[in-house]
Short mmCIF file of C-alpha atoms and ligand atoms in Angstrom, two decimals:
data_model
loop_
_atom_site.label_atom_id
_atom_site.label_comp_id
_atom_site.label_asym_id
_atom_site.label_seq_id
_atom_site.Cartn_x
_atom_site.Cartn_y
_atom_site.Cartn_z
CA UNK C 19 0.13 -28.41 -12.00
CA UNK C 20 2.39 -27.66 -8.46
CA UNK C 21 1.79 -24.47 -6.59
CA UNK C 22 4.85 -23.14 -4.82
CA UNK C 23 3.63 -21.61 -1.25
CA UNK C 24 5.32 -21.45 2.27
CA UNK C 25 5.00 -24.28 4.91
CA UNK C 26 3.02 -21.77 6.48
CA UNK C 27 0.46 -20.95 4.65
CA UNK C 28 -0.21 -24.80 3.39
CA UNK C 29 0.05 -25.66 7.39
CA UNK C 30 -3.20 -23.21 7.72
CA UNK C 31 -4.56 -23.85 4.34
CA UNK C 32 -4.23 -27.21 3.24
CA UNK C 33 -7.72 -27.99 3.22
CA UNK C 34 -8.65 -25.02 1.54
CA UNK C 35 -6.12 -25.11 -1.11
CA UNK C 36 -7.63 -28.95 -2.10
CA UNK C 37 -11.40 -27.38 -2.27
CA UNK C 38 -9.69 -24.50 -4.65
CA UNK C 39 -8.10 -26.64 -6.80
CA UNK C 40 -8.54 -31.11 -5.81
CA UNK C 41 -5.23 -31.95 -8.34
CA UNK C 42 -3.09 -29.17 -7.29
CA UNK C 43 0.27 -30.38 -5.77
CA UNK C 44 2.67 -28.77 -3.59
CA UNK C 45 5.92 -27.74 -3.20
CA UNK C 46 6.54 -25.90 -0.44
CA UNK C 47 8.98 -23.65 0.62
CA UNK C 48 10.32 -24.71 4.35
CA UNK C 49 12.69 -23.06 6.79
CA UNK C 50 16.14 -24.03 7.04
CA UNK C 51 15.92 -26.04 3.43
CA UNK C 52 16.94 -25.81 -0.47
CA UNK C 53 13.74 -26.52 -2.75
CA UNK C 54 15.20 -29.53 -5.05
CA UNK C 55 15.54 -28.42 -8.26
CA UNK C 56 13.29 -31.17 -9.46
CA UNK C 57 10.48 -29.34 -7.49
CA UNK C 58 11.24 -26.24 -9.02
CA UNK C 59 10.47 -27.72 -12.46
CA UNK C 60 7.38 -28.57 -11.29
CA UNK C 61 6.05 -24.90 -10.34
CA UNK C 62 3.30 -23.98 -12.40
CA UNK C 63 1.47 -21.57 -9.55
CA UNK C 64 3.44 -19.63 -7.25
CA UNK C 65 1.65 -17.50 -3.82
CA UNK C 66 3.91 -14.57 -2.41
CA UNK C 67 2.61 -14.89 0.88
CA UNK C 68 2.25 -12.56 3.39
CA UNK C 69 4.55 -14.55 6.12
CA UNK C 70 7.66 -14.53 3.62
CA UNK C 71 7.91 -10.81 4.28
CA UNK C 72 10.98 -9.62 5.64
CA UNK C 73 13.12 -12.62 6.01
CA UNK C 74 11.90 -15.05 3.46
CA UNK C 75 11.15 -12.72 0.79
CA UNK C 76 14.50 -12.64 -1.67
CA UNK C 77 14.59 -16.69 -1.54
CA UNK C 78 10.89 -17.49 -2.25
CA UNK C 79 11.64 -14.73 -5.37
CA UNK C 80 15.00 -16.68 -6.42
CA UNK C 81 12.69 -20.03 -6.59
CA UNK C 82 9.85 -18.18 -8.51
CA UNK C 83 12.24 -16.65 -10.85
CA UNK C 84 14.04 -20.08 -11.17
CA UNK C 85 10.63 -22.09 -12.10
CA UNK C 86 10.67 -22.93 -15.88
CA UNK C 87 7.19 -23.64 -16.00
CA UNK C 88 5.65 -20.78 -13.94
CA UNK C 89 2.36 -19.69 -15.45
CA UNK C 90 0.84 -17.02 -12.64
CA UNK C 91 2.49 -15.41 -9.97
CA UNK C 92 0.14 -14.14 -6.77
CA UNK C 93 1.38 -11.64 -4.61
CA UNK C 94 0.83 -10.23 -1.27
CA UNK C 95 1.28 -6.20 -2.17
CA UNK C 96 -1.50 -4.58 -3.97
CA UNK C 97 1.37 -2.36 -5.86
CA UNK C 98 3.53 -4.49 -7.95
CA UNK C 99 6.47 -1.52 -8.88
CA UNK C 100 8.98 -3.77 -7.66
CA UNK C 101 11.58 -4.15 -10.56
CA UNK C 102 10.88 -8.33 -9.61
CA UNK C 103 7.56 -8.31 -10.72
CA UNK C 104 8.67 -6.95 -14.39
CA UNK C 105 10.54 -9.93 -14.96
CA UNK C 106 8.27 -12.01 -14.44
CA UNK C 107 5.75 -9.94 -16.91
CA UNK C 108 8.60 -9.60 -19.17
CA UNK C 109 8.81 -13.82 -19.19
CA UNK C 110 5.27 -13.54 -19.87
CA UNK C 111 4.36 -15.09 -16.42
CA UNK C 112 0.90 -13.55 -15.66
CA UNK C 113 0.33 -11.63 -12.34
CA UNK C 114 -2.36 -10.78 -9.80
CA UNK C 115 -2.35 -8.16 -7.03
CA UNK C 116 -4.23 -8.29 -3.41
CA UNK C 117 -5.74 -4.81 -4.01
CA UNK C 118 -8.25 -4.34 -1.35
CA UNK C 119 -6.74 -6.54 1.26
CA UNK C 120 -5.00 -3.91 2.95
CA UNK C 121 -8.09 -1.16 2.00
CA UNK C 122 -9.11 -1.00 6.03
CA UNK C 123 -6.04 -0.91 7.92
CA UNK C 124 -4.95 1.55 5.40
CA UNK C 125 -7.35 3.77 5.50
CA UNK C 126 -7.41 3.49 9.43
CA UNK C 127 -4.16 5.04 9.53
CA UNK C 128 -4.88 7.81 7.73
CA UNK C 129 -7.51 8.47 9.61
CA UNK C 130 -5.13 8.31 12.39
CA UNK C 131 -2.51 10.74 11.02
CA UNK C 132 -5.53 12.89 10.32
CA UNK C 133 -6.86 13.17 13.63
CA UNK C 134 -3.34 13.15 15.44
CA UNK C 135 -2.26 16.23 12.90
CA UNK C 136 -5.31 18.65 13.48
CA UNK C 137 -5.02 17.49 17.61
CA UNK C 138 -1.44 18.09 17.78
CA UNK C 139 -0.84 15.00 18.96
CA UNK C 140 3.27 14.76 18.35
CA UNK C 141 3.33 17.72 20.81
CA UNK C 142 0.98 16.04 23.30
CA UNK C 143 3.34 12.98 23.19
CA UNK C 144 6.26 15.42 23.76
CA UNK C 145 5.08 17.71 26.67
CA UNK C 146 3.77 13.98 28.48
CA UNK C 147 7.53 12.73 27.98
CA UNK C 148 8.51 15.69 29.64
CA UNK C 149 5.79 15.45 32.12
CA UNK C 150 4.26 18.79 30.87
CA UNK C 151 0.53 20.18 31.45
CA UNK C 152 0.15 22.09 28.57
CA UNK C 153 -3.20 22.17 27.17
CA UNK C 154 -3.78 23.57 23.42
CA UNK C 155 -6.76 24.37 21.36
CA UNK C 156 -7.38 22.18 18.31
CA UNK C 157 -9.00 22.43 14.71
CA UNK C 158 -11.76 19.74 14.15
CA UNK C 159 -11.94 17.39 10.83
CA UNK C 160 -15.59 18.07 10.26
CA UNK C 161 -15.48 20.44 7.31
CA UNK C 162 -12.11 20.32 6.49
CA UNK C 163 -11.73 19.66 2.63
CA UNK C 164 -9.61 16.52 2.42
CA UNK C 165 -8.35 15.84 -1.29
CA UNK C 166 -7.98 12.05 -1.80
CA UNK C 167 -5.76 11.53 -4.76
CA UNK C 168 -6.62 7.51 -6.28
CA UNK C 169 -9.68 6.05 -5.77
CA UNK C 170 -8.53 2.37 -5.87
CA UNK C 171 -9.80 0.39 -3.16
CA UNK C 172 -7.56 2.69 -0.11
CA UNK C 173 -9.42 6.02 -1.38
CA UNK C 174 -12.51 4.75 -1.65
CA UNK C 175 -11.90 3.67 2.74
CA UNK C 176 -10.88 7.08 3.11
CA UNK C 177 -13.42 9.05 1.43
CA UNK C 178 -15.78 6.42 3.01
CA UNK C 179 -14.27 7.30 6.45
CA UNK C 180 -13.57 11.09 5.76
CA UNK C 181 -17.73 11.39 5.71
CA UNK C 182 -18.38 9.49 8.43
CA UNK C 183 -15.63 12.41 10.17
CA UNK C 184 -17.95 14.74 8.78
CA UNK C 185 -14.97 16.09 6.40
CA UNK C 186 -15.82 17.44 2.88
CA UNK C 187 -13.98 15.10 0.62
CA UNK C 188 -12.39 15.39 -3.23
CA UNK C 189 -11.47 13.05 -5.38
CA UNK C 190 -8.67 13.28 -7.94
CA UNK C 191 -8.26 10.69 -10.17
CA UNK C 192 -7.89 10.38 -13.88
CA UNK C 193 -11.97 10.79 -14.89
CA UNK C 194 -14.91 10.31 -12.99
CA UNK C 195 -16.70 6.92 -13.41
CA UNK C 196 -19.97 8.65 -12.15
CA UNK C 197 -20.40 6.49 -8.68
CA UNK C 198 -18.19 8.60 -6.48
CA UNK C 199 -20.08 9.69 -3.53
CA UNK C 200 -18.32 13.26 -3.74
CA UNK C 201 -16.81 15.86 -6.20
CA UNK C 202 -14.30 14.11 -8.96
CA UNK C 203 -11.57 16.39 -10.36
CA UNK C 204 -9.10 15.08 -13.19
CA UNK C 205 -5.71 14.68 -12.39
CA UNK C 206 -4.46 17.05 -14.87
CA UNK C 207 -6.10 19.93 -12.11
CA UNK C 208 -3.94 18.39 -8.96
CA UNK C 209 -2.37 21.40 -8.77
CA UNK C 210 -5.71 23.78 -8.51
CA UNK C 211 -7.71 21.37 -6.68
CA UNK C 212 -4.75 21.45 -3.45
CA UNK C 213 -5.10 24.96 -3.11
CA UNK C 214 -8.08 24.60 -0.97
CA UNK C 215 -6.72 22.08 0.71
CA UNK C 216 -6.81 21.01 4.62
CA UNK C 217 -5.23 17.98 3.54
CA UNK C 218 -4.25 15.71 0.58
CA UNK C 219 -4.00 12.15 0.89
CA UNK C 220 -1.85 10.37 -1.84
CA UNK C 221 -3.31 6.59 -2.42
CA UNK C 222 -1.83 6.13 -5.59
CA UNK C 223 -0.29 3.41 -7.32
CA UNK C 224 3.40 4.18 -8.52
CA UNK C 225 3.95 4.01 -12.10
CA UNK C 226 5.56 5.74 -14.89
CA UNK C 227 2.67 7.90 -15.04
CA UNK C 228 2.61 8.58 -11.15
CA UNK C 229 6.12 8.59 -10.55
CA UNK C 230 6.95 12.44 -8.99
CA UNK C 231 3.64 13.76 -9.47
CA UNK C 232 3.79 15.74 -6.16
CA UNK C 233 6.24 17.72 -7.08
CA UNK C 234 7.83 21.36 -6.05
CA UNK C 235 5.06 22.96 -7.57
CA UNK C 236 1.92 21.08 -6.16
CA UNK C 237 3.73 21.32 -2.90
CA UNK C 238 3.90 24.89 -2.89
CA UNK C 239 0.12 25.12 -3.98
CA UNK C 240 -0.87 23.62 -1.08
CA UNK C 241 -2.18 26.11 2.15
CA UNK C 242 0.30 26.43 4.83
CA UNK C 243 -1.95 24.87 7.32
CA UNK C 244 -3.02 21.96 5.40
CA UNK C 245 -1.38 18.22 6.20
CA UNK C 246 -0.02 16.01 3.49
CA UNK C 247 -0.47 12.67 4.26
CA UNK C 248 1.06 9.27 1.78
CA UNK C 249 0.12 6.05 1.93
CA UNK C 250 1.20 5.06 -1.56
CA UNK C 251 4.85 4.89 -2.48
CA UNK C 252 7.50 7.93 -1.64
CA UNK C 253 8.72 8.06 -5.48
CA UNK C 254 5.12 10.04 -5.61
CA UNK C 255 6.62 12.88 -4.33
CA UNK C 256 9.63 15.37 -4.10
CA UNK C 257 10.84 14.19 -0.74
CA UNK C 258 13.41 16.96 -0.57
CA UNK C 259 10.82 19.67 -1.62
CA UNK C 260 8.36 17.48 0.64
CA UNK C 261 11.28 18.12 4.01
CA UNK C 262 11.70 21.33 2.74
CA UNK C 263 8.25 23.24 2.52
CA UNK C 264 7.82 20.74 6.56
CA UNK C 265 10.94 22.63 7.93
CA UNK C 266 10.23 26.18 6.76
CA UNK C 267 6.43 26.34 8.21
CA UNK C 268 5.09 26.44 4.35
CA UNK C 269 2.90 23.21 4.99
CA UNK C 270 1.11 22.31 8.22
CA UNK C 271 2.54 18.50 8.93
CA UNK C 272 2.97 15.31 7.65
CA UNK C 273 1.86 11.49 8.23
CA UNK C 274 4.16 9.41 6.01
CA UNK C 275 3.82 5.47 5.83
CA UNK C 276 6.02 5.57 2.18
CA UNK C 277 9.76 7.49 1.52
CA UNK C 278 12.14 7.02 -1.35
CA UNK C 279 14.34 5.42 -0.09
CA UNK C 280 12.89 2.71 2.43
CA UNK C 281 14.36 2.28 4.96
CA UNK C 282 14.45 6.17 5.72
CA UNK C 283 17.93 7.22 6.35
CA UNK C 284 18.50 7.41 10.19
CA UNK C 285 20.36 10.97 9.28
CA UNK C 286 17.18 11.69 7.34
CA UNK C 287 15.53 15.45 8.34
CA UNK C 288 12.03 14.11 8.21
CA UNK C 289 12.49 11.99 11.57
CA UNK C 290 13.40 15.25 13.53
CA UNK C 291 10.56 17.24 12.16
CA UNK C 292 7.97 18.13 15.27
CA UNK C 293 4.74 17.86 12.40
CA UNK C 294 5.84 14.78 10.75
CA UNK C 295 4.41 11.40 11.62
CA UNK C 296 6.57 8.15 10.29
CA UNK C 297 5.47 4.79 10.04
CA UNK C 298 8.05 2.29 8.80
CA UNK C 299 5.81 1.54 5.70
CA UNK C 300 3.45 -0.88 7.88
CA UNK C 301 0.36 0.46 8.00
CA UNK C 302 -1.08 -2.75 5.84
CA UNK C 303 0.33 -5.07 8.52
CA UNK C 304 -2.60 -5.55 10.68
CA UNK C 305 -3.14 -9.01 11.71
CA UNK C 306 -6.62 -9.06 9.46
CA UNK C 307 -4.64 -8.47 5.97
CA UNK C 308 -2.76 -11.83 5.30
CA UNK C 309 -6.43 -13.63 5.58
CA UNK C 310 -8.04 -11.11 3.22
CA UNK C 311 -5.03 -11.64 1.32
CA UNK C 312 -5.37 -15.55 1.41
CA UNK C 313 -9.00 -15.55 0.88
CA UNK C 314 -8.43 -13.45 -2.91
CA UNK C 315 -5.42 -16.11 -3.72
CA UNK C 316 -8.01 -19.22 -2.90
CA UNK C 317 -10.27 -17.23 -4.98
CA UNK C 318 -8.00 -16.75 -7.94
CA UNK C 319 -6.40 -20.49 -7.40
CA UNK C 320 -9.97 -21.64 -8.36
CA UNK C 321 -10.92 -19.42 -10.74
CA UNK C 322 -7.11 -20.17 -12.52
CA UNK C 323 -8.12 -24.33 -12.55
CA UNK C 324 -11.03 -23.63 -14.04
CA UNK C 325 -9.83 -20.91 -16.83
CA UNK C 326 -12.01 -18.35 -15.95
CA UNK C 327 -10.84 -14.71 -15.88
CA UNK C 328 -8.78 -13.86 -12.30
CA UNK C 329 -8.70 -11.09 -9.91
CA UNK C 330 -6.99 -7.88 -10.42
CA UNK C 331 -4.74 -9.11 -12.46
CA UNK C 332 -1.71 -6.72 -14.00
CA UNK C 333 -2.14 -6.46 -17.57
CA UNK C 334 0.61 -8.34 -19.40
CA UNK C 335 3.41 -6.65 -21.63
C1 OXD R 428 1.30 -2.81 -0.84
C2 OXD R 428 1.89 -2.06 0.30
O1 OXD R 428 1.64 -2.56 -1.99
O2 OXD R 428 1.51 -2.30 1.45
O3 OXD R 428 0.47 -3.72 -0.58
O4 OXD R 428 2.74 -1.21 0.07
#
């Protein structure tokens, strides 16, 4: 059994990859050189580290996708609705997720857009660059009814940290499981439950299912004051309807971490809009996530050796 990983993660891992799994050998992927084709035979394991992302990313795929023998497939990204990870499913390689590894910084952020959007922060930032004393009077979080759409491991941070703001969360997710620490509405009442919005924060996975589900019409249910915040993947939503309802005053701002397509346009409207805050899809890349990342591959790497079930893995086709 070979596990295909980057020289750096074996550099900081070695010792932890031989407690995980003593027989495991390596072939790793190193700056600057081909992996022999002999190697790639021997792949059986194969970790889509954090540190491969930008640069090394399409590479480490070609070798995966090369590997004859590849059994499991790790990744860094908790979603996996990358075309790339289908064919691997489709070969009937299986495939795990790092769900929850990114849960905190995640969450942070949209705490962040949260509290810059009901400060006003974006004008702040503009009347200091002008070197303006402008002072303006701003709504607070606590009691504002934040709808948290996906109660994976992001919504449960942000409900989590939405109470500790004192704000009145909602959860909408397919059916209650009965240990939400709030109100659970089903997804088929998205539309209803964002009229009474102050804001709705999208921490959904993208799938068929998901795919557009903020569309014209939930946009246009939403209050004109309330924010719309997404930290899962812009195919959620009707960007253009998104821009639109922004630029005409019909919805009160934006924090955005996700757009369809990525990289945003530079001629894109969004970037000009004063009540829109972009982040370049990064708010995962703290420097805690690739160790929380790590520590649920070692997990998984151990539990694989010994055939025991592994950690949020994708069901298989
Ligand atoms: C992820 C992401 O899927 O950060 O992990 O988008």
């Amino acid at each position: 059994m070979a596990l295909f990983c980057t020289d750096t993660f074996l550099d900081a891992n070695a010792a932890r990859i031989a407690v995980a799994a003593p027989d495991l050998e390596i072939v790793a992927m190193r700056r600057g050189e081909e992996v022999p084709a002999e190697d790639i035979e021997r792949i059986t394991v194969a970790f889509f580290s954090n540190d491969v992302w930008p640069e090394r990313a399409a590479p480490f795929m070609r070798v995966a996708l090369d590997a004859p023998n590849l059994q499991w497939l790790h990744s860094m990204s908790a979603g996996v609705d990358s075309p790339v990870f289908s064919m691997f499913l489709d070969r009937g390689v299986r495939l795990t997720t790092s769900s929850g590894a990114s849960a905190s910084p995640i969450a942070g952020t949209v705490m962040l857009y949260l509290l810059a959007l009901s400060r006003g922060l974006p004008a702040w930032l503009r009347a200091q660059a002008n070197h303006e004393w402008s002072p303006t009077p701003f709504r607070e979080l606590d009691g504002q009814r934040v709808v948290v759409v996906g109660y994976g491991p992001i919504g449960q941070e942000v409900v989590r940290l939405a109470e500790a703001f004192r704000m009145d969360p909602v959860v909408v997710r397919r059916s209650a499981d009965g240990d939400e620490p709030c109100p659970v509405r089903p997804l088929a009442e998205l539309t209803e439950v964002v009229r009474d919005a102050d804001a709705v924060v999208v921490a959904l996975p993208l799938t068929p299912d998901t795919r557009g589900l903020f569309g014209a019409e939930v946009i246009a249910a939403m209050p004109p004051h309330a924010v719309f915040v997404n930290v899962g993947r812009g195919e959620l939503v009707d960007q253009v309807a998104l821009t639109d309802a922004l630029a005409s005053g019909r919805l009160g701002g934006a924090g955005l971490d996700v757009f369809d397509p990525e990289p945003l346009p530079a001629d894109d409207p969004l970037w000009d809009l004063h009540n829109v805050i972009i982040s370049p899809h990064n708010s995962a890349s703290s420097d805690g996530t690739a160790a929380r990342v790590a520590e649920i591959f070692l997990d998984n790497l151990s539990r694989f050796v010994r055939d025991q079930p592994l950690r949020n893995e994708v069901p298989g086709r």
